[in-house]
PDB file of C-alpha atoms in Angstrom:
ATOM      1  CA  UNK A1034     -21.799 111.563  65.676  1.00 71.00           C
ATOM      2  CA  UNK A1035     -22.554 115.191  65.001  1.00 74.00           C
ATOM      3  CA  UNK A1036     -22.515 116.880  61.607  1.00 77.00           C
ATOM      4  CA  UNK A1037     -19.552 119.081  62.555  1.00 78.00           C
ATOM      5  CA  UNK A1038     -17.241 116.061  62.919  1.00 80.00           C
ATOM      6  CA  UNK A1039     -18.698 114.444  59.802  1.00 81.00           C
ATOM      7  CA  UNK A1040     -18.066 117.558  57.703  1.00 81.00           C
ATOM      8  CA  UNK A1041     -14.759 118.636  59.272  1.00 79.00           C
ATOM      9  CA  UNK A1042     -13.116 115.250  58.699  1.00 78.00           C
ATOM     10  CA  UNK A1043     -14.957 114.687  55.383  1.00 83.00           C
ATOM     11  CA  UNK A1044     -16.439 111.391  56.544  1.00 85.00           C
ATOM     12  CA  UNK A1045     -18.789 109.125  54.641  1.00 87.00           C
ATOM     13  CA  UNK A1046     -22.499 109.232  55.486  1.00 87.00           C
ATOM     14  CA  UNK A1047     -22.367 105.953  57.408  1.00 90.00           C
ATOM     15  CA  UNK A1048     -20.356 104.983  60.464  1.00 91.00           C
ATOM     16  CA  UNK A1049     -20.347 102.314  63.191  1.00 92.00           C
ATOM     17  CA  UNK A1050     -21.454 103.169  66.708  1.00 92.00           C
ATOM     18  CA  UNK A1051     -21.169 101.319  70.002  1.00 93.00           C
ATOM     19  CA  UNK A1052     -21.724 102.032  73.693  1.00 90.00           C
ATOM     20  CA  UNK A1053     -19.919 100.748  76.783  1.00 86.00           C
ATOM     21  CA  UNK A1054     -20.154 101.995  80.375  1.00 84.00           C
ATOM     22  CA  UNK A1055     -21.960 105.146  79.255  1.00 86.00           C
ATOM     23  CA  UNK A1056     -19.301 106.091  76.692  1.00 87.00           C
ATOM     24  CA  UNK A1057     -19.927 106.111  72.954  1.00 89.00           C
ATOM     25  CA  UNK A1058     -17.400 105.034  70.336  1.00 90.00           C
ATOM     26  CA  UNK A1059     -17.557 105.560  66.572  1.00 91.00           C
ATOM     27  CA  UNK A1060     -15.561 104.122  63.720  1.00 92.00           C
ATOM     28  CA  UNK A1061     -15.845 106.293  60.643  1.00 91.00           C
ATOM     29  CA  UNK A1062     -14.407 106.225  57.148  1.00 90.00           C
ATOM     30  CA  UNK A1063     -12.929 109.266  55.430  1.00 89.00           C
ATOM     31  CA  UNK A1064     -14.543 109.878  52.056  1.00 85.00           C
ATOM     32  CA  UNK A1065     -11.564 111.163  50.079  1.00 82.00           C
ATOM     33  CA  UNK A1066      -8.758 108.998  51.495  1.00 77.00           C
ATOM     34  CA  UNK A1067      -7.931 105.629  49.950  1.00 79.00           C
ATOM     35  CA  UNK A1068      -5.050 104.547  52.204  1.00 86.00           C
ATOM     36  CA  UNK A1069      -6.018 103.826  55.831  1.00 88.00           C
ATOM     37  CA  UNK A1070      -9.363 105.706  55.745  1.00 91.00           C
ATOM     38  CA  UNK A1071     -10.851 104.399  59.045  1.00 91.00           C
ATOM     39  CA  UNK A1072     -10.563 106.471  62.250  1.00 91.00           C
ATOM     40  CA  UNK A1073     -11.915 106.220  65.815  1.00 91.00           C
ATOM     41  CA  UNK A1074     -13.867 108.816  67.780  1.00 90.00           C
ATOM     42  CA  UNK A1075     -15.220 108.590  71.313  1.00 89.00           C
ATOM     43  CA  UNK A1076     -17.353 110.575  73.746  1.00 89.00           C
ATOM     44  CA  UNK A1077     -17.747 110.426  77.503  1.00 87.00           C
ATOM     45  CA  UNK A1078     -21.150 109.891  79.215  1.00 87.00           C
ATOM     46  CA  UNK A1079     -21.843 113.664  79.009  1.00 88.00           C
ATOM     47  CA  UNK A1080     -21.449 113.622  75.213  1.00 82.00           C
ATOM     48  CA  UNK A1081     -18.132 115.480  75.187  1.00 85.00           C
ATOM     49  CA  UNK A1082     -15.859 114.155  72.438  1.00 85.00           C
ATOM     50  CA  UNK A1083     -12.761 112.874  74.232  1.00 83.00           C
ATOM     51  CA  UNK A1084     -11.189 110.871  71.403  1.00 83.00           C
ATOM     52  CA  UNK A1085     -11.014 112.759  68.145  1.00 77.00           C
ATOM     53  CA  UNK A1086      -9.589 111.216  64.990  1.00 70.00           C
ATOM     54  CA  UNK A1087      -7.489 108.580  66.760  1.00 79.00           C
ATOM     55  CA  UNK A1088      -5.564 106.266  64.496  1.00 80.00           C
ATOM     56  CA  UNK A1089      -5.587 105.499  60.823  1.00 87.00           C
ATOM     57  CA  UNK A1090      -6.674 101.995  59.872  1.00 92.00           C
ATOM     58  CA  UNK A1091      -6.971 100.182  56.558  1.00 92.00           C
ATOM     59  CA  UNK A1092     -10.177  98.358  57.520  1.00 92.00           C
ATOM     60  CA  UNK A1093     -13.100  98.456  59.909  1.00 92.00           C
ATOM     61  CA  UNK A1094     -11.807  95.222  61.428  1.00 93.00           C
ATOM     62  CA  UNK A1095      -8.441  96.775  62.325  1.00 93.00           C
ATOM     63  CA  UNK A1096     -10.119  99.791  63.935  1.00 92.00           C
ATOM     64  CA  UNK A1097     -12.469  97.482  65.857  1.00 92.00           C
ATOM     65  CA  UNK A1098      -9.497  95.456  67.098  1.00 91.00           C
ATOM     66  CA  UNK A1099      -7.887  98.677  68.379  1.00 90.00           C
ATOM     67  CA  UNK A1100     -11.051  99.442  70.386  1.00 89.00           C
ATOM     68  CA  UNK A1101     -10.719  96.125  72.213  1.00 88.00           C
ATOM     69  CA  UNK A1102      -7.278  97.236  73.497  1.00 87.00           C
ATOM     70  CA  UNK A1103      -7.266  97.749  77.313  1.00 86.00           C
ATOM     71  CA  UNK A1104      -6.904 101.499  76.761  1.00 82.00           C
ATOM     72  CA  UNK A1105     -10.493 101.573  75.408  1.00 80.00           C
ATOM     73  CA  UNK A1106     -11.721  98.204  76.722  1.00 80.00           C
ATOM     74  CA  UNK A1107     -14.643  98.122  74.296  1.00 85.00           C
ATOM     75  CA  UNK A1108     -16.283  94.686  74.297  1.00 84.00           C
ATOM     76  CA  UNK A1109     -19.756  95.578  73.064  1.00 84.00           C
ATOM     77  CA  UNK A1110     -21.376  95.384  69.669  1.00 90.00           C
ATOM     78  CA  UNK A1111     -21.286  98.078  67.048  1.00 93.00           C
ATOM     79  CA  UNK A1112     -24.065  98.899  64.637  1.00 94.00           C
ATOM     80  CA  UNK A1113     -23.968 100.736  61.348  1.00 93.00           C
ATOM     81  CA  UNK A1114     -25.614 104.149  61.479  1.00 91.00           C
ATOM     82  CA  UNK A1115     -26.473 106.398  58.537  1.00 88.00           C
ATOM     83  CA  UNK A1116     -26.401 110.190  58.747  1.00 75.00           C
ATOM     84  CA  UNK A1117     -29.777 111.815  58.298  1.00 70.00           C
ATOM     85  CA  UNK A1118     -29.773 114.256  55.415  1.00 61.00           C
ATOM     86  CA  UNK A1119     -31.547 117.551  55.973  1.00 56.00           C
ATOM     87  CA  UNK A1120     -33.643 118.833  53.096  1.00 51.00           C
TER      88      UNK A1120
END
């Protein structure tokens, strides 16, 4: 996930990332929102963000369940990724 999205949506420094059929999906958590802070992003195989700020979920588990919906058909694993801080 690029820094523009992280800063624009005021996301926390960590997010979950997964890949399926060349597409990349992210579940991120908004830093300043307490109610339903988790959102979904996605990019096509060329790296173009095609899903931007989809949904509003109260937990990672709910967002992950949404990704398994036939619309996304994500069945892979997700790993936690931390944003690299530039000095």
